[in-house]
Amino acid sequence: MKWKQQIYEMKAYQPGKPMEEVKKEFGLEEVVKLASNENPYGFSPKVKAFLVNDHSNHAIYPDGYAQELRTAVANHLNVKETQLIFGNGSDDLIAIITRALLYPGVNTVMATPSFSQYRHNAEIEGAEIREVPTKDGKHDLVSMLEAIDGQTSVVWVCNPNNPTGTIVSEEELQSFLKEVPSDVLVVLDEAYIEYMDLSQSKDTLDYVNEYPNLIILRTFSKAYGLASFRVGYGIAQEDVIAKLDPVRGPFNNTILSQKVAIIALEDQAFIEDCKERNACGKEQYIKFCEERGLNYYPSETNFILFEVKADSDVVFKEMMKRGFIIRSGNALGIPEYIRVTIGTEEQNNKFLTLLEEVLTEQGVFA
Ligand SMILES: Cc1ncc(COP(=O)(O)O)c(C=O)c1O
């Protein structure tokens, strides 16, 4: 068959072992997944209450335009409904953007390490990939700007960045946006924005009005705790949305996912509560690292990337045997580091006690 040449070299996304499999393999009663930055507190109790009594008719197709969800998100963000596009998770939007703008002969600029799906989708489309190393885990926007040329079509800025959790400063972002040529789409992926301290910063939605070549991506998968429902959205000027919309699948959010996203959005008290708890949980990890002389990246998210001074694959395996699934830095291109989703206080305490045990076994601590 006439497969695209690049498909031969590609592997499917490795999602990590399912919890049930880990339980069986290591004879564990309980397994905690701290690998994919989901919300350890689940989702709003209002969503729970709704799901118990919902009798939607799933025999019919959902509203492909997600009208009610669109109205809710537009009101919440104070943007026009026509400035929004919904995806089956923001993964879907990354694929839509890539499909619309990347092809052999053009290039795309991104940071490394950063979220893997930018690269993965660009590879499928056969575009040239220009990866610019992060500096102290942060996007080096000056070098990214230098990497842009007449053939560049899309630039990805993951802010906060996954897997480092770091953010670029407002000034850096502003001067970057000013300099990017107007025929290059800037994708500002804000999957973790709900965890950021935004009290001092400019609302990035203002940039959407200023820059016709900007799209912001957000998701209900992280702080809203709805990862399984697969709802992400993009915010841009109407022209950008109108170009991307024909590339979108016709019914890419289910009836149920649209309904729960609306309810989740209404419960901002839940988001605030999770954000506060996450900040406390993050402190548990920072204290652990500081007391033991382990480097860590300052995180503005619900995960933290830190040094273990040992083979991260071994640490990953040993923690899995003890009932915790995390991400090995090796898999992310950062050896001797691990990325851990911040869990509940109890999960974090247990995790850190077991990590101490593992790192002592590995000879990291005397
Ligand atoms: C930076 C970033 N963007 C996008 C996504 C995709 O999220 P979803 O497709 O669940 O909305 C993730 C998920 O881990 C992420 O970390």
Tab-separated table of C-alpha atoms and ligand atoms in Angstrom:
chain	number	residue	atom	x	y	z
A	1	MET	CA	0.000	0.000	0.000
A	2	LYS	CA	0.988	3.586	-0.507
A	3	TRP	CA	1.619	4.652	3.089
A	4	LYS	CA	3.211	8.027	3.710
A	5	GLN	CA	6.935	7.286	3.971
A	6	GLN	CA	7.194	8.774	7.474
A	7	ILE	CA	4.553	6.382	8.866
A	8	TYR	CA	7.055	3.519	8.596
A	9	GLU	CA	9.297	5.136	11.207
A	10	MET	CA	6.523	6.158	13.618
A	11	LYS	CA	5.246	4.498	16.769
A	12	ALA	CA	1.790	4.841	18.311
A	13	TYR	CA	1.539	6.996	21.453
A	14	GLN	CA	2.670	4.977	24.482
A	15	PRO	CA	0.038	5.734	27.123
A	16	GLY	CA	1.735	3.827	29.967
A	17	LYS	CA	0.453	0.671	31.580
A	18	PRO	CA	-3.211	0.613	32.574
A	19	MET	CA	-3.756	0.573	36.353
A	20	GLU	CA	-5.480	-2.826	36.302
A	21	GLU	CA	-2.505	-4.392	34.560
A	22	VAL	CA	-0.060	-2.939	37.091
A	23	LYS	CA	-2.223	-4.270	39.945
A	24	LYS	CA	-2.144	-7.768	38.496
A	25	GLU	CA	1.543	-7.754	37.575
A	26	PHE	CA	2.753	-6.677	41.004
A	27	GLY	CA	-0.042	-8.166	43.138
A	28	LEU	CA	-1.137	-4.751	44.378
A	29	GLU	CA	-4.497	-3.839	45.915
A	30	GLU	CA	-4.236	-0.189	44.994
A	31	VAL	CA	-2.419	1.682	42.285
A	32	VAL	CA	-2.196	5.477	42.048
A	33	LYS	CA	-1.613	7.016	38.638
A	34	LEU	CA	0.460	10.176	38.819
A	35	ALA	CA	1.567	10.019	35.191
A	36	SER	CA	-0.851	12.011	33.034
A	37	ASN	CA	-1.593	15.146	35.063
A	38	GLU	CA	-5.235	14.371	35.681
A	39	ASN	CA	-7.039	15.961	38.623
A	40	PRO	CA	-6.616	13.757	41.743
A	41	TYR	CA	-9.842	15.251	43.157
A	42	GLY	CA	-11.836	14.097	40.152
A	43	PHE	CA	-14.472	16.499	38.878
A	44	SER	CA	-17.093	18.825	40.325
A	45	PRO	CA	-19.713	17.139	42.571
A	46	LYS	CA	-22.296	18.914	40.382
A	47	VAL	CA	-21.129	16.844	37.425
A	48	LYS	CA	-21.375	13.714	39.566
A	49	ALA	CA	-24.941	14.555	40.571
A	50	PHE	CA	-25.869	15.190	36.940
A	51	LEU	CA	-24.384	11.913	35.694
A	52	VAL	CA	-26.421	9.832	38.141
A	53	ASN	CA	-29.706	11.142	36.733
A	54	ASP	CA	-28.873	11.791	33.105
A	55	HIS	CA	-31.056	10.146	30.495
A	56	SER	CA	-29.640	11.642	27.285
A	57	ASN	CA	-30.480	9.853	24.067
A	58	HIS	CA	-27.157	8.473	22.881
A	59	ALA	CA	-28.700	6.896	19.801
A	60	ILE	CA	-28.631	10.256	18.065
A	61	TYR	CA	-25.605	12.274	16.933
A	62	PRO	CA	-24.495	15.128	19.161
A	63	ASP	CA	-24.744	18.783	18.161
A	64	GLY	CA	-21.696	19.091	15.924
A	65	TYR	CA	-21.466	22.818	16.597
A	66	ALA	CA	-21.649	22.312	20.405
A	67	GLN	CA	-23.959	25.322	20.557
A	68	GLU	CA	-24.818	25.247	24.280
A	69	LEU	CA	-21.246	24.593	25.328
A	70	ARG	CA	-20.096	27.272	22.902
A	71	THR	CA	-22.439	29.835	24.489
A	72	ALA	CA	-21.289	28.841	27.975
A	73	VAL	CA	-17.568	29.088	27.157
A	74	ALA	CA	-18.037	32.332	25.177
A	75	ASN	CA	-19.821	33.899	28.168
A	76	HIS	CA	-17.258	32.579	30.599
A	77	LEU	CA	-14.356	34.024	28.612
A	78	ASN	CA	-16.154	37.059	27.282
A	79	VAL	CA	-15.361	36.229	23.639
A	80	LYS	CA	-17.641	35.789	20.619
A	81	GLU	CA	-19.066	32.335	19.971
A	82	THR	CA	-17.529	32.479	16.499
A	83	GLN	CA	-14.097	32.811	18.097
A	84	LEU	CA	-14.251	29.258	19.452
A	85	ILE	CA	-13.523	25.806	18.081
A	86	PHE	CA	-14.111	22.626	20.079
A	87	GLY	CA	-12.060	19.474	19.864
A	88	ASN	CA	-12.126	15.918	21.104
A	89	GLY	CA	-9.605	17.012	23.697
A	90	SER	CA	-7.026	19.604	22.738
A	91	ASP	CA	-5.139	16.714	21.132
A	92	ASP	CA	-7.790	16.860	18.420
A	93	LEU	CA	-7.203	20.582	17.931
A	94	ILE	CA	-3.457	20.026	17.617
A	95	ALA	CA	-4.209	17.476	14.876
A	96	ILE	CA	-6.680	19.850	13.173
A	97	ILE	CA	-4.194	22.745	13.172
A	98	THR	CA	-1.434	20.501	11.876
A	99	ARG	CA	-3.607	19.033	9.163
A	100	ALA	CA	-4.710	22.471	8.027
A	101	LEU	CA	-1.289	24.106	7.958
A	102	LEU	CA	1.525	21.564	7.694
A	103	TYR	CA	2.677	19.599	4.654
A	104	PRO	CA	5.987	18.647	3.017
A	105	GLY	CA	7.967	21.777	2.167
A	106	VAL	CA	6.898	23.884	5.169
A	107	ASN	CA	8.371	23.801	8.645
A	108	THR	CA	7.126	24.106	12.198
A	109	VAL	CA	8.993	25.467	15.210
A	110	MET	CA	8.622	24.100	18.730
A	111	ALA	CA	10.539	23.794	21.978
A	112	THR	CA	12.190	20.624	23.202
A	113	PRO	CA	11.292	19.082	25.553
A	114	SER	CA	7.672	20.028	25.102
A	115	PHE	CA	4.327	18.337	24.578
A	116	SER	CA	4.933	15.378	22.271
A	117	GLN	CA	1.832	15.750	20.131
A	118	TYR	CA	3.115	18.825	18.274
A	119	ARG	CA	6.003	16.822	16.892
A	120	HIS	CA	3.985	13.660	16.371
A	121	ASN	CA	1.325	15.357	14.240
A	122	ALA	CA	3.869	17.396	12.276
A	123	GLU	CA	5.704	14.172	11.439
A	124	ILE	CA	2.532	12.606	10.071
A	125	GLU	CA	2.021	15.604	7.781
A	126	GLY	CA	5.623	15.379	6.562
A	127	ALA	CA	6.603	18.913	7.591
A	128	GLU	CA	10.118	19.815	8.670
A	129	ILE	CA	10.353	19.990	12.450
A	130	ARG	CA	12.575	22.623	14.050
A	131	GLU	CA	13.084	21.944	17.724
A	132	VAL	CA	14.635	24.640	19.880
A	133	PRO	CA	16.072	23.503	23.230
A	134	THR	CA	14.478	25.027	26.324
A	135	LYS	CA	16.632	27.115	28.672
A	136	ASP	CA	16.170	26.099	32.310
A	137	GLY	CA	13.026	24.308	31.151
A	138	LYS	CA	11.616	27.508	29.649
A	139	HIS	CA	10.881	28.208	25.999
A	140	ASP	CA	13.769	30.134	24.476
A	141	LEU	CA	11.511	32.451	22.513
A	142	VAL	CA	14.400	34.495	21.092
A	143	SER	CA	15.969	31.391	19.509
A	144	MET	CA	12.546	30.155	18.423
A	145	LEU	CA	12.057	33.453	16.611
A	146	GLU	CA	15.431	32.983	14.892
A	147	ALA	CA	14.344	29.518	13.758
A	148	ILE	CA	11.378	30.985	11.877
A	149	ASP	CA	11.859	31.609	8.143
A	150	GLY	CA	9.716	32.114	5.054
A	151	GLN	CA	8.686	28.433	5.066
A	152	THR	CA	7.520	28.375	8.697
A	153	SER	CA	3.813	27.753	9.064
A	154	VAL	CA	3.154	27.035	12.767
A	155	VAL	CA	4.983	27.851	16.018
A	156	TRP	CA	4.028	26.047	19.230
A	157	VAL	CA	4.326	27.669	22.639
A	158	CYS	CA	3.349	25.396	25.497
A	159	ASN	CA	2.765	27.683	28.462
A	160	PRO	CA	3.109	26.340	31.121
A	161	ASN	CA	5.338	23.846	29.390
A	162	ASN	CA	4.780	20.113	29.665
A	163	PRO	CA	6.996	18.366	30.927
A	164	THR	CA	8.884	21.114	32.782
A	165	GLY	CA	5.923	23.030	34.230
A	166	THR	CA	7.697	26.339	33.636
A	167	ILE	CA	6.283	29.539	32.109
A	168	VAL	CA	7.706	32.282	29.947
A	169	SER	CA	7.479	35.847	31.252
A	170	GLU	CA	4.802	38.207	30.022
A	171	GLU	CA	7.459	40.477	28.477
A	172	GLU	CA	9.087	37.571	26.616
A	173	LEU	CA	5.751	36.435	25.254
A	174	GLN	CA	4.706	39.919	24.222
A	175	SER	CA	7.885	40.700	22.316
A	176	PHE	CA	7.741	37.262	20.690
A	177	LEU	CA	4.172	37.783	19.482
A	178	LYS	CA	5.123	41.192	18.126
A	179	GLU	CA	7.981	39.738	16.067
A	180	VAL	CA	6.430	36.548	14.648
A	181	PRO	CA	5.532	37.158	10.979
A	182	SER	CA	1.806	37.598	10.512
A	183	ASP	CA	1.557	34.587	8.157
A	184	VAL	CA	2.805	32.180	10.854
A	185	LEU	CA	0.208	30.763	13.246
A	186	VAL	CA	1.260	30.875	16.900
A	187	VAL	CA	-0.360	28.144	18.997
A	188	LEU	CA	-0.345	29.055	22.677
A	189	ASP	CA	-1.209	25.838	24.508
A	190	GLU	CA	-2.582	26.698	27.940
A	191	ALA	CA	-3.690	23.244	29.065
A	192	TYR	CA	-2.661	24.028	32.651
A	193	ILE	CA	-3.727	27.675	32.889
A	194	GLU	CA	-6.190	27.036	35.716
A	195	TYR	CA	-3.252	26.163	37.996
A	196	MET	CA	-1.328	29.366	37.300
A	197	ASP	CA	-1.218	32.360	39.583
A	198	LEU	CA	-2.760	34.936	37.291
A	199	SER	CA	-3.230	37.717	39.822
A	200	GLN	CA	-0.385	39.841	38.422
A	201	SER	CA	-0.517	38.923	34.753
A	202	LYS	CA	-2.187	40.226	31.639
A	203	ASP	CA	-5.049	38.090	30.385
A	204	THR	CA	-3.672	36.201	27.381
A	205	LEU	CA	-7.122	36.407	25.778
A	206	ASP	CA	-6.318	40.073	25.126
A	207	TYR	CA	-3.575	38.894	22.748
A	208	VAL	CA	-6.212	37.171	20.635
A	209	ASN	CA	-7.680	40.565	19.797
A	210	GLU	CA	-4.243	42.000	19.067
A	211	TYR	CA	-2.825	39.169	16.954
A	212	PRO	CA	-4.788	37.663	14.036
A	213	ASN	CA	-2.208	34.845	13.836
A	214	LEU	CA	-2.716	33.523	17.377
A	215	ILE	CA	-4.775	30.618	18.700
A	216	ILE	CA	-4.983	29.699	22.376
A	217	LEU	CA	-5.728	26.078	23.311
A	218	ARG	CA	-7.387	25.078	26.575
A	219	THR	CA	-8.882	21.881	27.928
A	220	PHE	CA	-11.382	20.371	30.328
A	221	SER	CA	-9.000	17.434	30.906
A	222	LYS	CA	-6.797	18.858	33.641
A	223	ALA	CA	-8.171	21.121	36.414
A	224	TYR	CA	-11.792	20.395	35.401
A	225	GLY	CA	-11.093	16.686	35.857
A	226	LEU	CA	-12.881	15.569	32.689
A	227	ALA	CA	-10.011	13.900	30.798
A	228	SER	CA	-12.116	10.900	29.846
A	229	PHE	CA	-14.809	13.095	28.263
A	230	ARG	CA	-12.349	14.598	25.751
A	231	VAL	CA	-13.213	18.276	25.496
A	232	GLY	CA	-10.698	20.936	24.498
A	233	TYR	CA	-11.210	24.278	22.810
A	234	GLY	CA	-9.361	26.899	20.828
A	235	ILE	CA	-9.816	30.676	20.987
A	236	ALA	CA	-8.765	32.836	18.044
A	237	GLN	CA	-10.014	35.555	15.743
A	238	GLU	CA	-12.971	34.535	13.596
A	239	ASP	CA	-10.905	34.161	10.409
A	240	VAL	CA	-8.631	31.535	11.962
A	241	ILE	CA	-11.588	29.601	13.367
A	242	ALA	CA	-13.358	29.715	9.992
A	243	LYS	CA	-10.284	28.178	8.317
A	244	LEU	CA	-9.876	25.425	10.916
A	245	ASP	CA	-13.529	24.450	11.217
A	246	PRO	CA	-13.784	22.560	7.897
A	247	VAL	CA	-10.880	20.358	9.036
A	248	ARG	CA	-12.703	19.357	12.227
A	249	GLY	CA	-14.607	16.068	12.374
A	250	PRO	CA	-18.376	16.652	12.166
A	251	PHE	CA	-19.342	15.310	15.618
A	252	ASN	CA	-16.143	15.537	17.618
A	253	ASN	CA	-17.691	16.017	21.088
A	254	THR	CA	-20.304	13.648	22.455
A	255	ILE	CA	-23.697	14.676	23.864
A	256	LEU	CA	-22.564	13.755	27.347
A	257	SER	CA	-19.198	15.489	27.127
A	258	GLN	CA	-20.821	18.738	26.019
A	259	LYS	CA	-23.276	18.575	28.922
A	260	VAL	CA	-20.718	17.810	31.622
A	261	ALA	CA	-18.334	20.504	30.380
A	262	ILE	CA	-21.085	23.127	30.794
A	263	ILE	CA	-21.789	21.996	34.366
A	264	ALA	CA	-18.082	21.826	35.224
A	265	LEU	CA	-17.534	25.340	33.907
A	266	GLU	CA	-20.245	26.684	36.207
A	267	ASP	CA	-18.505	25.319	39.294
A	268	GLN	CA	-15.539	27.674	39.552
A	269	ALA	CA	-15.422	27.142	43.335
A	270	PHE	CA	-14.317	23.564	42.639
A	271	ILE	CA	-11.515	24.809	40.374
A	272	GLU	CA	-10.347	27.302	43.009
A	273	ASP	CA	-10.348	24.610	45.669
A	274	CYS	CA	-8.322	22.223	43.494
A	275	LYS	CA	-5.882	24.992	42.676
A	276	GLU	CA	-5.289	25.700	46.379
A	277	ARG	CA	-4.857	22.049	47.246
A	278	ASN	CA	-2.510	21.626	44.305
A	279	ALA	CA	-0.370	24.523	45.547
A	280	CYS	CA	-0.066	22.836	48.980
A	281	GLY	CA	0.760	19.494	47.337
A	282	LYS	CA	3.432	21.130	45.221
A	283	GLU	CA	5.050	22.434	48.407
A	284	GLN	CA	5.388	18.843	49.682
A	285	TYR	CA	7.533	17.994	46.634
A	286	ILE	CA	9.537	21.213	46.775
A	287	LYS	CA	10.340	20.625	50.453
A	288	PHE	CA	11.391	17.052	49.690
A	289	CYS	CA	13.694	18.220	46.889
A	290	GLU	CA	15.181	21.127	48.804
A	291	GLU	CA	15.893	19.089	51.916
A	292	ARG	CA	17.651	16.450	49.835
A	293	GLY	CA	19.504	18.643	47.372
A	294	LEU	CA	17.518	17.497	44.329
A	295	ASN	CA	17.003	19.978	41.519
A	296	TYR	CA	13.474	20.701	40.373
A	297	TYR	CA	11.823	22.931	37.808
A	298	PRO	CA	9.562	25.661	39.217
A	299	SER	CA	6.144	24.415	38.217
A	300	GLU	CA	3.003	26.434	37.475
A	301	THR	CA	1.035	23.255	36.911
A	302	ASN	CA	-0.289	20.155	38.656
A	303	PHE	CA	2.907	18.201	38.009
A	304	ILE	CA	6.561	18.608	38.874
A	305	LEU	CA	9.713	17.494	37.106
A	306	PHE	CA	12.567	16.806	39.503
A	307	GLU	CA	15.914	15.174	39.777
A	308	VAL	CA	16.390	11.749	41.316
A	309	LYS	CA	20.157	11.361	40.708
A	310	ALA	CA	19.490	7.800	39.580
A	311	ASP	CA	18.384	6.013	36.396
A	312	SER	CA	14.837	7.307	35.947
A	313	ASP	CA	13.685	4.086	34.303
A	314	VAL	CA	14.750	2.154	37.394
A	315	VAL	CA	13.020	4.654	39.688
A	316	PHE	CA	9.914	4.472	37.492
A	317	LYS	CA	9.875	0.642	37.739
A	318	GLU	CA	10.547	0.557	41.470
A	319	MET	CA	7.767	3.068	42.129
A	320	MET	CA	5.412	1.050	39.937
A	321	LYS	CA	6.138	-2.063	42.011
A	322	ARG	CA	5.126	-0.003	45.030
A	323	GLY	CA	1.869	1.122	43.434
A	324	PHE	CA	2.673	4.479	41.824
A	325	ILE	CA	2.732	5.136	38.085
A	326	ILE	CA	4.806	8.184	37.094
A	327	ARG	CA	6.728	9.330	34.005
A	328	SER	CA	10.380	8.487	33.636
A	329	GLY	CA	12.543	11.386	32.511
A	330	ASN	CA	14.198	9.058	29.998
A	331	ALA	CA	10.930	8.869	28.092
A	332	LEU	CA	10.851	12.687	28.062
A	333	GLY	CA	14.485	13.182	27.071
A	334	ILE	CA	15.549	14.295	30.567
A	335	PRO	CA	17.462	11.432	32.179
A	336	GLU	CA	17.770	11.228	35.971
A	337	TYR	CA	14.534	13.200	36.362
A	338	ILE	CA	10.977	12.062	36.936
A	339	ARG	CA	7.701	13.847	36.224
A	340	VAL	CA	5.070	13.336	38.883
A	341	THR	CA	1.473	14.564	38.898
A	342	ILE	CA	0.738	16.256	42.200
A	343	GLY	CA	-1.770	14.065	44.017
A	344	THR	CA	-3.796	14.449	47.204
A	345	GLU	CA	-1.870	15.187	50.408
A	346	GLU	CA	-2.100	11.547	51.426
A	347	GLN	CA	-0.945	10.281	48.013
A	348	ASN	CA	1.980	12.714	48.003
A	349	ASN	CA	3.086	11.679	51.509
A	350	LYS	CA	2.970	8.023	50.608
A	351	PHE	CA	4.707	8.617	47.298
A	352	LEU	CA	7.542	10.623	48.840
A	353	THR	CA	8.091	8.090	51.639
A	354	LEU	CA	8.387	5.298	49.064
A	355	LEU	CA	10.578	7.421	46.802
A	356	GLU	CA	12.946	7.992	49.715
A	357	GLU	CA	13.105	4.214	50.154
A	358	VAL	CA	13.827	3.661	46.447
A	359	LEU	CA	16.467	6.372	46.228
A	360	THR	CA	18.171	5.019	49.372
A	361	GLU	CA	18.216	1.547	47.765
A	362	GLN	CA	19.737	3.132	44.657
A	363	GLY	CA	22.510	4.638	46.761
A	364	VAL	CA	21.403	8.244	46.209
A	365	PHE	CA	20.933	8.816	49.940
A	366	ALA	CA	23.221	7.330	52.563
B	1	LIG	C1	0.386	20.735	27.148
B	1	LIG	C2	-0.719	19.819	26.804
B	1	LIG	N1	-1.502	20.112	25.763
B	1	LIG	C3	-2.509	19.324	25.395
B	1	LIG	C4	-2.772	18.158	26.097
B	1	LIG	C5	-3.882	17.293	25.603
B	1	LIG	O1	-4.950	17.347	26.474
B	1	LIG	P1	-6.407	16.883	26.033
B	1	LIG	O2	-6.324	16.293	24.676
B	1	LIG	O3	-6.815	15.892	27.061
B	1	LIG	O4	-7.224	18.141	26.064
B	1	LIG	C6	-1.991	17.801	27.183
B	1	LIG	C7	-2.224	16.550	27.898
B	1	LIG	O5	-1.415	16.033	28.617
B	1	LIG	C8	-0.925	18.654	27.543
B	1	LIG	O6	-0.124	18.364	28.561
